[in-house]
Amino acid sequence: MELRQLRYFVRIVEAGSMSRAALELDVVQSALSQQVSRLEGELATRLLQRTPQGVTPTEAGLAFFHEAKLTLRHAEQAVRSAQQARLSGSVSIGLAPTTSALLGLPLMQAMRERYPEVRLHMVEGMSGHLAAMLRARELDLAILFGHRPDALALHEPAGGAGRGWQVLPLMEEALFLIRSIGQPALPPQVDIEALRTEPLILPTGPHGLRSAIDAAFDRAGVAPQVALEVDSLAMVMAAVDAGLGATLQPWAALGRYPDADRRFHHARLDAPVARRVNLLCSRADEELAPAVLAARGVMRDSVRALVEDGRWAGVTLV
């Protein structure tokens, strides 16, 4: 007797229909019927009876159904216990300030819930700094940026013996023009041509966001009017809030401000390449500890949940 057979039988009884259960389990109905027949043959008793409305359990089938559900619960608990016992150690994760504003806390909460024995080391920094830390093996995982998935170069340091890097496209973020609420209001969308005379507060060249912005302006044939270069999201947003200029950021830059609607205007930048590609980066899989692999999965799940719940705007999952 296999756990798979128990799962099939339980689902059939709960669905009340062989065809409905087959659809929900993504199994052909003939295979489902065959597994039930094998169960009945092994137990030497009939478990199901057909009716005009579908199938119902016999008296023996009902008794078997209750015990099968209990067995499946015990099996699931055994798997969870084994995973929690196996997954221990530490994982270091690097996030840019915009990313950590929305992802940091949900990620920590999800890791605590799913893998309580894994100790997290969270680092917030600009994308360029995180890439250097990843190359130096000071981080296990980091979300880095480019304006296209192949724009990121994680070169092995001289003398490095590593087997390479795992770079997984995670999501694309649209860019938004953000102004102080004291400045003129913005339409829902603006194009790059309208920004020719807009004084901008931007990060410097080594960081992924600036690369994405420069690529968008280059494609449009427009030179950005850079009023300030600041490599700190907190200082960028403080300068914008004070009316020293506008900035171009993903929507997540507003995530640190519960009162963002009362402090800032924002408009989506209407340009095909005006986006930031988020790349989930690590050493190659064969070099990663199980805890790091698990944390990478939790990061992807957490991002997806935030986007699907509507808590992270301007994002396309890839």
mmCIF file of C-alpha atoms in Angstrom:
data_model
loop_
_atom_site.group_PDB
_atom_site.id
_atom_site.type_symbol
_atom_site.label_atom_id
_atom_site.label_comp_id
_atom_site.label_asym_id
_atom_site.label_seq_id
_atom_site.Cartn_x
_atom_site.Cartn_y
_atom_site.Cartn_z
ATOM 1 C CA MET A 1 0.000 0.000 0.000
ATOM 2 C CA GLU A 2 1.372 3.419 -0.984
ATOM 3 C CA LEU A 3 0.720 6.913 0.362
ATOM 4 C CA ARG A 4 -0.231 7.904 -3.160
ATOM 5 C CA GLN A 5 -3.088 5.394 -3.106
ATOM 6 C CA LEU A 6 -4.316 6.797 0.199
ATOM 7 C CA ARG A 7 -4.235 10.355 -1.195
ATOM 8 C CA TYR A 8 -6.177 9.280 -4.262
ATOM 9 C CA PHE A 9 -8.815 7.469 -2.243
ATOM 10 C CA VAL A 10 -9.285 10.337 0.222
ATOM 11 C CA ARG A 11 -9.688 12.834 -2.623
ATOM 12 C CA ILE A 12 -12.245 10.624 -4.401
ATOM 13 C CA VAL A 13 -14.379 10.362 -1.264
ATOM 14 C CA GLU A 14 -14.130 14.096 -0.564
ATOM 15 C CA ALA A 15 -14.980 14.982 -4.186
ATOM 16 C CA GLY A 16 -17.791 12.415 -4.409
ATOM 17 C CA SER A 17 -16.839 11.776 -8.015
ATOM 18 C CA MET A 18 -14.118 9.789 -9.730
ATOM 19 C CA SER A 19 -13.961 12.212 -12.664
ATOM 20 C CA ARG A 20 -13.854 15.302 -10.437
ATOM 21 C CA ALA A 21 -11.099 13.800 -8.299
ATOM 22 C CA ALA A 22 -9.102 12.886 -11.409
ATOM 23 C CA LEU A 23 -9.366 16.476 -12.609
ATOM 24 C CA GLU A 24 -8.282 17.944 -9.269
ATOM 25 C CA LEU A 25 -5.375 15.500 -8.949
ATOM 26 C CA ASP A 26 -4.369 15.954 -12.604
ATOM 27 C CA VAL A 27 -4.525 12.179 -13.100
ATOM 28 C CA VAL A 28 -6.379 10.304 -15.832
ATOM 29 C CA GLN A 29 -9.533 8.654 -14.526
ATOM 30 C CA SER A 30 -8.503 5.167 -15.649
ATOM 31 C CA ALA A 31 -5.314 5.386 -13.538
ATOM 32 C CA LEU A 32 -7.362 6.519 -10.544
ATOM 33 C CA SER A 33 -9.791 3.602 -10.956
ATOM 34 C CA GLN A 34 -6.883 1.195 -11.243
ATOM 35 C CA GLN A 35 -5.365 2.390 -7.962
ATOM 36 C CA VAL A 36 -8.713 1.985 -6.172
ATOM 37 C CA SER A 37 -9.060 -1.524 -7.585
ATOM 38 C CA ARG A 38 -5.607 -2.411 -6.270
ATOM 39 C CA LEU A 39 -6.537 -1.098 -2.827
ATOM 40 C CA GLU A 40 -9.756 -3.106 -2.805
ATOM 41 C CA GLY A 41 -7.870 -6.196 -3.948
ATOM 42 C CA GLU A 42 -5.264 -5.817 -1.207
ATOM 43 C CA LEU A 43 -7.924 -5.246 1.457
ATOM 44 C CA ALA A 44 -10.251 -7.910 0.017
ATOM 45 C CA THR A 45 -13.269 -5.643 0.392
ATOM 46 C CA ARG A 46 -15.170 -3.080 -1.640
ATOM 47 C CA LEU A 47 -14.446 0.505 -0.633
ATOM 48 C CA LEU A 48 -16.606 2.481 -3.070
ATOM 49 C CA GLN A 49 -19.983 2.077 -4.668
ATOM 50 C CA ARG A 50 -21.223 3.936 -7.713
ATOM 51 C CA THR A 51 -24.431 5.969 -7.630
ATOM 52 C CA PRO A 52 -26.183 8.111 -10.254
ATOM 53 C CA GLN A 53 -24.623 11.141 -8.529
ATOM 54 C CA GLY A 54 -21.058 9.772 -8.424
ATOM 55 C CA VAL A 55 -19.406 7.504 -5.853
ATOM 56 C CA THR A 56 -19.918 7.016 -2.126
ATOM 57 C CA PRO A 57 -17.857 4.978 0.355
ATOM 58 C CA THR A 58 -19.156 1.660 1.639
ATOM 59 C CA GLU A 59 -19.173 1.063 5.386
ATOM 60 C CA ALA A 60 -15.684 -0.401 5.073
ATOM 61 C CA GLY A 61 -14.686 2.448 2.802
ATOM 62 C CA LEU A 62 -15.828 5.061 5.310
ATOM 63 C CA ALA A 63 -13.805 3.432 8.086
ATOM 64 C CA PHE A 64 -10.790 3.240 5.773
ATOM 65 C CA PHE A 65 -11.281 6.908 4.756
ATOM 66 C CA HIS A 66 -10.972 8.170 8.360
ATOM 67 C CA GLU A 67 -7.851 6.121 9.039
ATOM 68 C CA ALA A 68 -6.303 7.074 5.687
ATOM 69 C CA LYS A 69 -6.713 10.796 6.476
ATOM 70 C CA LEU A 70 -5.040 10.270 9.850
ATOM 71 C CA THR A 71 -2.171 8.381 8.203
ATOM 72 C CA LEU A 72 -1.636 11.177 5.665
ATOM 73 C CA ARG A 73 -1.545 13.784 8.431
ATOM 74 C CA HIS A 74 1.062 11.745 10.286
ATOM 75 C CA ALA A 75 3.118 11.376 7.119
ATOM 76 C CA GLU A 76 3.032 15.148 6.485
ATOM 77 C CA GLN A 77 4.092 15.822 10.068
ATOM 78 C CA ALA A 78 6.959 13.369 9.707
ATOM 79 C CA VAL A 79 8.162 15.222 6.596
ATOM 80 C CA ARG A 80 7.973 18.594 8.363
ATOM 81 C CA SER A 81 9.824 17.273 11.390
ATOM 82 C CA ALA A 82 12.568 15.808 9.219
ATOM 83 C CA GLN A 83 12.939 19.042 7.253
ATOM 84 C CA GLN A 84 13.127 21.188 10.346
ATOM 85 C CA ALA A 85 15.689 18.899 11.933
ATOM 86 C CA ARG A 86 17.801 18.827 8.765
ATOM 87 C CA LEU A 87 17.703 22.516 7.935
ATOM 88 C CA SER A 88 19.905 24.378 10.357
ATOM 89 C CA GLY A 89 22.897 26.664 10.163
ATOM 90 C CA SER A 90 23.005 30.211 8.832
ATOM 91 C CA VAL A 91 22.198 32.048 5.607
ATOM 92 C CA SER A 92 23.390 35.547 4.688
ATOM 93 C CA ILE A 93 21.112 37.529 2.373
ATOM 94 C CA GLY A 94 21.701 40.891 0.735
ATOM 95 C CA LEU A 95 18.890 43.235 -0.305
ATOM 96 C CA ALA A 96 18.931 46.730 -1.741
ATOM 97 C CA PRO A 97 17.102 49.385 0.324
ATOM 98 C CA THR A 98 14.092 49.528 -2.028
ATOM 99 C CA THR A 99 13.784 45.743 -1.962
ATOM 100 C CA SER A 100 14.221 45.388 1.785
ATOM 101 C CA ALA A 101 11.530 48.009 2.394
ATOM 102 C CA LEU A 102 8.903 45.566 1.129
ATOM 103 C CA LEU A 103 10.545 42.128 1.200
ATOM 104 C CA GLY A 104 12.728 42.262 4.319
ATOM 105 C CA LEU A 105 10.153 41.706 7.059
ATOM 106 C CA PRO A 106 7.932 39.198 5.155
ATOM 107 C CA LEU A 107 11.046 37.180 4.281
ATOM 108 C CA MET A 108 12.228 37.068 7.888
ATOM 109 C CA GLN A 109 8.760 36.063 9.057
ATOM 110 C CA ALA A 110 8.456 33.312 6.423
ATOM 111 C CA MET A 111 11.878 31.887 7.280
ATOM 112 C CA ARG A 112 11.070 31.917 10.995
ATOM 113 C CA GLU A 113 7.823 30.062 10.321
ATOM 114 C CA ARG A 114 9.153 27.464 7.870
ATOM 115 C CA TYR A 115 12.750 26.969 9.022
ATOM 116 C CA PRO A 116 13.074 28.154 12.615
ATOM 117 C CA GLU A 117 16.482 26.499 13.072
ATOM 118 C CA VAL A 118 18.068 28.521 10.258
ATOM 119 C CA ARG A 119 19.744 31.724 11.474
ATOM 120 C CA LEU A 120 19.463 34.655 9.091
ATOM 121 C CA HIS A 121 22.075 37.345 8.524
ATOM 122 C CA MET A 122 20.362 40.186 6.642
ATOM 123 C CA VAL A 123 22.420 42.888 4.898
ATOM 124 C CA GLU A 124 21.027 46.057 3.311
ATOM 125 C CA GLY A 125 23.179 47.836 0.744
ATOM 126 C CA MET A 126 23.364 49.267 -2.749
ATOM 127 C CA SER A 127 23.392 46.712 -5.554
ATOM 128 C CA GLY A 128 27.031 47.336 -6.461
ATOM 129 C CA HIS A 129 28.174 46.781 -2.882
ATOM 130 C CA LEU A 130 26.086 43.603 -2.572
ATOM 131 C CA ALA A 131 27.635 42.213 -5.760
ATOM 132 C CA ALA A 132 31.112 42.761 -4.318
ATOM 133 C CA MET A 133 30.104 41.009 -1.087
ATOM 134 C CA LEU A 134 28.673 38.097 -3.054
ATOM 135 C CA ARG A 135 31.880 37.730 -5.052
ATOM 136 C CA ALA A 136 33.882 37.782 -1.818
ATOM 137 C CA ARG A 137 31.592 35.048 -0.399
ATOM 138 C CA GLU A 138 30.397 37.370 2.344
ATOM 139 C CA LEU A 139 26.821 36.710 1.196
ATOM 140 C CA ASP A 140 25.083 33.481 0.228
ATOM 141 C CA LEU A 141 22.210 35.123 -1.667
ATOM 142 C CA ALA A 142 21.500 38.587 -3.008
ATOM 143 C CA ILE A 143 18.952 40.297 -5.230
ATOM 144 C CA LEU A 144 20.949 42.339 -7.742
ATOM 145 C CA PHE A 145 19.820 44.533 -10.607
ATOM 146 C CA GLY A 146 20.320 45.080 -14.311
ATOM 147 C CA HIS A 147 18.215 46.456 -17.151
ATOM 148 C CA ARG A 148 18.324 43.018 -18.778
ATOM 149 C CA PRO A 149 19.061 39.543 -17.343
ATOM 150 C CA ASP A 150 22.455 39.238 -19.070
ATOM 151 C CA ALA A 151 23.679 42.651 -17.898
ATOM 152 C CA LEU A 152 25.048 41.339 -14.609
ATOM 153 C CA ALA A 153 28.666 40.199 -14.567
ATOM 154 C CA LEU A 154 29.681 38.283 -11.440
ATOM 155 C CA HIS A 155 33.266 37.548 -12.346
ATOM 156 C CA GLU A 156 35.218 35.064 -10.264
ATOM 157 C CA PRO A 157 37.959 36.792 -8.225
ATOM 158 C CA ALA A 158 41.541 36.072 -9.236
ATOM 159 C CA GLY A 159 42.498 32.618 -8.066
ATOM 160 C CA GLY A 160 38.889 31.695 -7.271
ATOM 161 C CA ALA A 161 38.061 28.016 -7.458
ATOM 162 C CA GLY A 162 34.272 28.414 -7.702
ATOM 163 C CA ARG A 163 32.268 26.689 -10.407
ATOM 164 C CA GLY A 164 30.255 29.723 -11.394
ATOM 165 C CA TRP A 165 27.121 31.601 -10.479
ATOM 166 C CA GLN A 166 23.415 30.951 -10.437
ATOM 167 C CA VAL A 167 21.586 34.036 -11.724
ATOM 168 C CA LEU A 168 17.805 33.609 -11.779
ATOM 169 C CA PRO A 169 15.499 36.326 -13.169
ATOM 170 C CA LEU A 170 13.020 37.073 -10.398
ATOM 171 C CA MET A 171 10.903 40.058 -11.442
ATOM 172 C CA GLU A 172 10.868 43.292 -13.414
ATOM 173 C CA GLU A 173 9.962 46.587 -11.759
ATOM 174 C CA ALA A 174 8.612 49.577 -13.634
ATOM 175 C CA LEU A 175 10.214 52.921 -12.803
ATOM 176 C CA PHE A 176 8.269 55.871 -11.405
ATOM 177 C CA LEU A 177 8.969 59.578 -11.350
ATOM 178 C CA ILE A 178 8.575 60.683 -7.719
ATOM 179 C CA ARG A 179 8.174 64.311 -6.600
ATOM 180 C CA SER A 180 7.402 66.037 -3.356
ATOM 181 C CA ILE A 181 3.718 66.705 -2.745
ATOM 182 C CA GLY A 182 4.647 70.385 -2.720
ATOM 183 C CA GLN A 183 5.686 70.199 -6.384
ATOM 184 C CA PRO A 184 3.270 70.211 -9.360
ATOM 185 C CA ALA A 185 1.034 67.130 -9.544
ATOM 186 C CA LEU A 186 1.763 64.374 -12.076
ATOM 187 C CA PRO A 187 -0.416 62.459 -14.545
ATOM 188 C CA PRO A 188 -0.612 58.659 -14.130
ATOM 189 C CA GLN A 189 2.177 58.237 -16.713
ATOM 190 C CA VAL A 190 4.986 60.395 -18.087
ATOM 191 C CA ASP A 191 7.387 59.768 -20.950
ATOM 192 C CA ILE A 192 11.114 60.394 -20.940
ATOM 193 C CA GLU A 193 10.792 63.321 -23.338
ATOM 194 C CA ALA A 194 8.902 65.192 -20.621
ATOM 195 C CA LEU A 195 11.894 64.840 -18.282
ATOM 196 C CA ARG A 196 14.386 66.868 -20.331
ATOM 197 C CA THR A 197 14.385 69.702 -17.795
ATOM 198 C CA GLU A 198 13.408 67.719 -14.687
ATOM 199 C CA PRO A 199 16.115 68.047 -11.973
ATOM 200 C CA LEU A 200 16.772 64.473 -10.887
ATOM 201 C CA ILE A 201 18.306 62.960 -7.754
ATOM 202 C CA LEU A 202 19.874 59.627 -8.741
ATOM 203 C CA PRO A 203 22.339 57.029 -7.468
ATOM 204 C CA THR A 204 25.770 56.876 -9.069
ATOM 205 C CA GLY A 205 26.886 54.722 -11.983
ATOM 206 C CA PRO A 206 28.024 51.452 -10.331
ATOM 207 C CA HIS A 207 24.525 50.623 -9.110
ATOM 208 C CA GLY A 208 21.935 48.650 -11.053
ATOM 209 C CA LEU A 209 19.182 51.254 -10.882
ATOM 210 C CA ARG A 210 21.342 53.940 -12.477
ATOM 211 C CA SER A 211 22.236 51.521 -15.288
ATOM 212 C CA ALA A 212 18.545 50.945 -15.989
ATOM 213 C CA ILE A 213 17.828 54.693 -15.946
ATOM 214 C CA ASP A 214 20.756 55.536 -18.230
ATOM 215 C CA ALA A 215 19.697 52.836 -20.691
ATOM 216 C CA ALA A 216 16.157 54.254 -20.864
ATOM 217 C CA PHE A 217 17.397 57.826 -21.446
ATOM 218 C CA ASP A 218 19.958 56.691 -24.032
ATOM 219 C CA ARG A 219 17.295 54.849 -26.000
ATOM 220 C CA ALA A 220 15.080 57.946 -25.994
ATOM 221 C CA GLY A 221 17.975 60.202 -27.008
ATOM 222 C CA VAL A 222 17.478 62.405 -23.948
ATOM 223 C CA ALA A 223 20.189 63.545 -21.530
ATOM 224 C CA PRO A 224 19.002 63.409 -17.875
ATOM 225 C CA GLN A 225 19.372 66.594 -15.825
ATOM 226 C CA VAL A 226 21.126 65.201 -12.745
ATOM 227 C CA ALA A 227 20.870 67.673 -9.859
ATOM 228 C CA LEU A 228 22.298 65.380 -7.169
ATOM 229 C CA GLU A 229 23.922 61.946 -7.016
ATOM 230 C CA VAL A 230 23.179 60.166 -3.748
ATOM 231 C CA ASP A 231 23.955 56.545 -2.881
ATOM 232 C CA SER A 232 21.432 56.223 -0.083
ATOM 233 C CA LEU A 233 17.725 55.651 -0.583
ATOM 234 C CA ALA A 234 16.894 57.359 2.711
ATOM 235 C CA MET A 235 18.798 60.511 1.675
ATOM 236 C CA VAL A 236 17.367 60.420 -1.855
ATOM 237 C CA MET A 237 13.819 60.339 -0.542
ATOM 238 C CA ALA A 238 14.587 62.987 2.104
ATOM 239 C CA ALA A 239 15.922 65.285 -0.625
ATOM 240 C CA VAL A 240 12.853 64.660 -2.779
ATOM 241 C CA ASP A 241 10.595 65.247 0.224
ATOM 242 C CA ALA A 242 12.367 68.576 0.800
ATOM 243 C CA GLY A 243 11.714 69.630 -2.810
ATOM 244 C CA LEU A 244 15.358 69.515 -3.980
ATOM 245 C CA GLY A 245 14.425 67.527 -7.067
ATOM 246 C CA ALA A 246 12.578 64.462 -8.300
ATOM 247 C CA THR A 247 13.851 60.896 -8.511
ATOM 248 C CA LEU A 248 13.281 57.796 -10.620
ATOM 249 C CA GLN A 249 12.715 54.716 -8.509
ATOM 250 C CA PRO A 250 10.637 51.549 -8.500
ATOM 251 C CA TRP A 251 7.356 51.787 -6.598
ATOM 252 C CA ALA A 252 8.990 49.953 -3.659
ATOM 253 C CA ALA A 253 10.859 53.189 -2.785
ATOM 254 C CA LEU A 254 7.541 54.446 -1.403
ATOM 255 C CA GLY A 255 7.130 51.312 0.708
ATOM 256 C CA ARG A 256 8.928 52.808 3.720
ATOM 257 C CA TYR A 257 6.336 55.580 3.983
ATOM 258 C CA PRO A 258 2.893 54.678 5.349
ATOM 259 C CA ASP A 259 1.859 58.246 4.448
ATOM 260 C CA ALA A 260 3.437 58.194 0.966
ATOM 261 C CA ASP A 261 0.240 59.465 -0.679
ATOM 262 C CA ARG A 262 0.370 62.577 1.502
ATOM 263 C CA ARG A 263 4.076 63.227 0.902
ATOM 264 C CA PHE A 264 4.770 62.368 -2.734
ATOM 265 C CA HIS A 265 3.393 62.523 -6.257
ATOM 266 C CA HIS A 266 4.356 59.608 -8.483
ATOM 267 C CA ALA A 267 3.864 58.710 -12.150
ATOM 268 C CA ARG A 268 4.852 55.580 -14.019
ATOM 269 C CA LEU A 269 7.582 56.144 -16.603
ATOM 270 C CA ASP A 270 6.137 55.204 -19.972
ATOM 271 C CA ALA A 271 9.115 53.626 -21.762
ATOM 272 C CA PRO A 272 9.629 49.978 -22.802
ATOM 273 C CA VAL A 273 13.110 49.759 -21.264
ATOM 274 C CA ALA A 274 12.317 51.856 -18.178
ATOM 275 C CA ARG A 275 12.362 48.906 -15.844
ATOM 276 C CA ARG A 276 14.667 47.258 -13.355
ATOM 277 C CA VAL A 277 15.328 43.546 -13.694
ATOM 278 C CA ASN A 278 15.721 41.841 -10.311
ATOM 279 C CA LEU A 279 18.099 38.883 -10.344
ATOM 280 C CA LEU A 280 18.327 36.333 -7.550
ATOM 281 C CA CYS A 281 22.034 35.531 -7.391
ATOM 282 C CA SER A 282 24.077 32.902 -5.582
ATOM 283 C CA ARG A 283 26.901 30.461 -6.073
ATOM 284 C CA ALA A 284 26.126 27.434 -8.260
ATOM 285 C CA ASP A 285 23.642 24.998 -6.723
ATOM 286 C CA GLU A 286 26.226 22.308 -6.031
ATOM 287 C CA GLU A 287 28.106 24.738 -3.761
ATOM 288 C CA LEU A 288 25.073 25.740 -1.687
ATOM 289 C CA ALA A 289 24.112 24.264 1.664
ATOM 290 C CA PRO A 290 20.543 22.933 2.010
ATOM 291 C CA ALA A 291 19.616 25.902 4.205
ATOM 292 C CA VAL A 292 20.653 28.338 1.446
ATOM 293 C CA LEU A 293 18.650 26.436 -1.164
ATOM 294 C CA ALA A 294 15.639 26.528 1.150
ATOM 295 C CA ALA A 295 16.037 30.268 1.776
ATOM 296 C CA ARG A 296 16.198 30.916 -1.966
ATOM 297 C CA GLY A 297 12.859 29.148 -2.390
ATOM 298 C CA VAL A 298 11.335 31.152 0.447
ATOM 299 C CA MET A 299 12.547 34.393 -1.177
ATOM 300 C CA ARG A 300 10.793 33.526 -4.437
ATOM 301 C CA ASP A 301 7.611 32.514 -2.608
ATOM 302 C CA SER A 302 7.628 35.719 -0.533
ATOM 303 C CA VAL A 303 8.026 37.952 -3.595
ATOM 304 C CA ARG A 304 5.210 36.149 -5.397
ATOM 305 C CA ALA A 305 2.902 36.479 -2.387
ATOM 306 C CA LEU A 306 3.562 40.236 -2.087
ATOM 307 C CA VAL A 307 2.867 40.815 -5.781
ATOM 308 C CA GLU A 308 -0.222 38.615 -5.945
ATOM 309 C CA ASP A 309 -1.648 40.230 -2.795
ATOM 310 C CA GLY A 310 -1.290 43.679 -4.372
ATOM 311 C CA ARG A 311 1.305 44.854 -1.832
ATOM 312 C CA TRP A 312 4.037 45.410 -4.454
ATOM 313 C CA ALA A 313 2.896 47.540 -7.392
ATOM 314 C CA GLY A 314 4.564 47.979 -10.758
ATOM 315 C CA VAL A 315 6.029 44.469 -10.735
ATOM 316 C CA THR A 316 5.974 41.724 -13.361
ATOM 317 C CA LEU A 317 7.056 38.265 -12.175
ATOM 318 C CA VAL A 318 9.404 36.385 -14.500
#
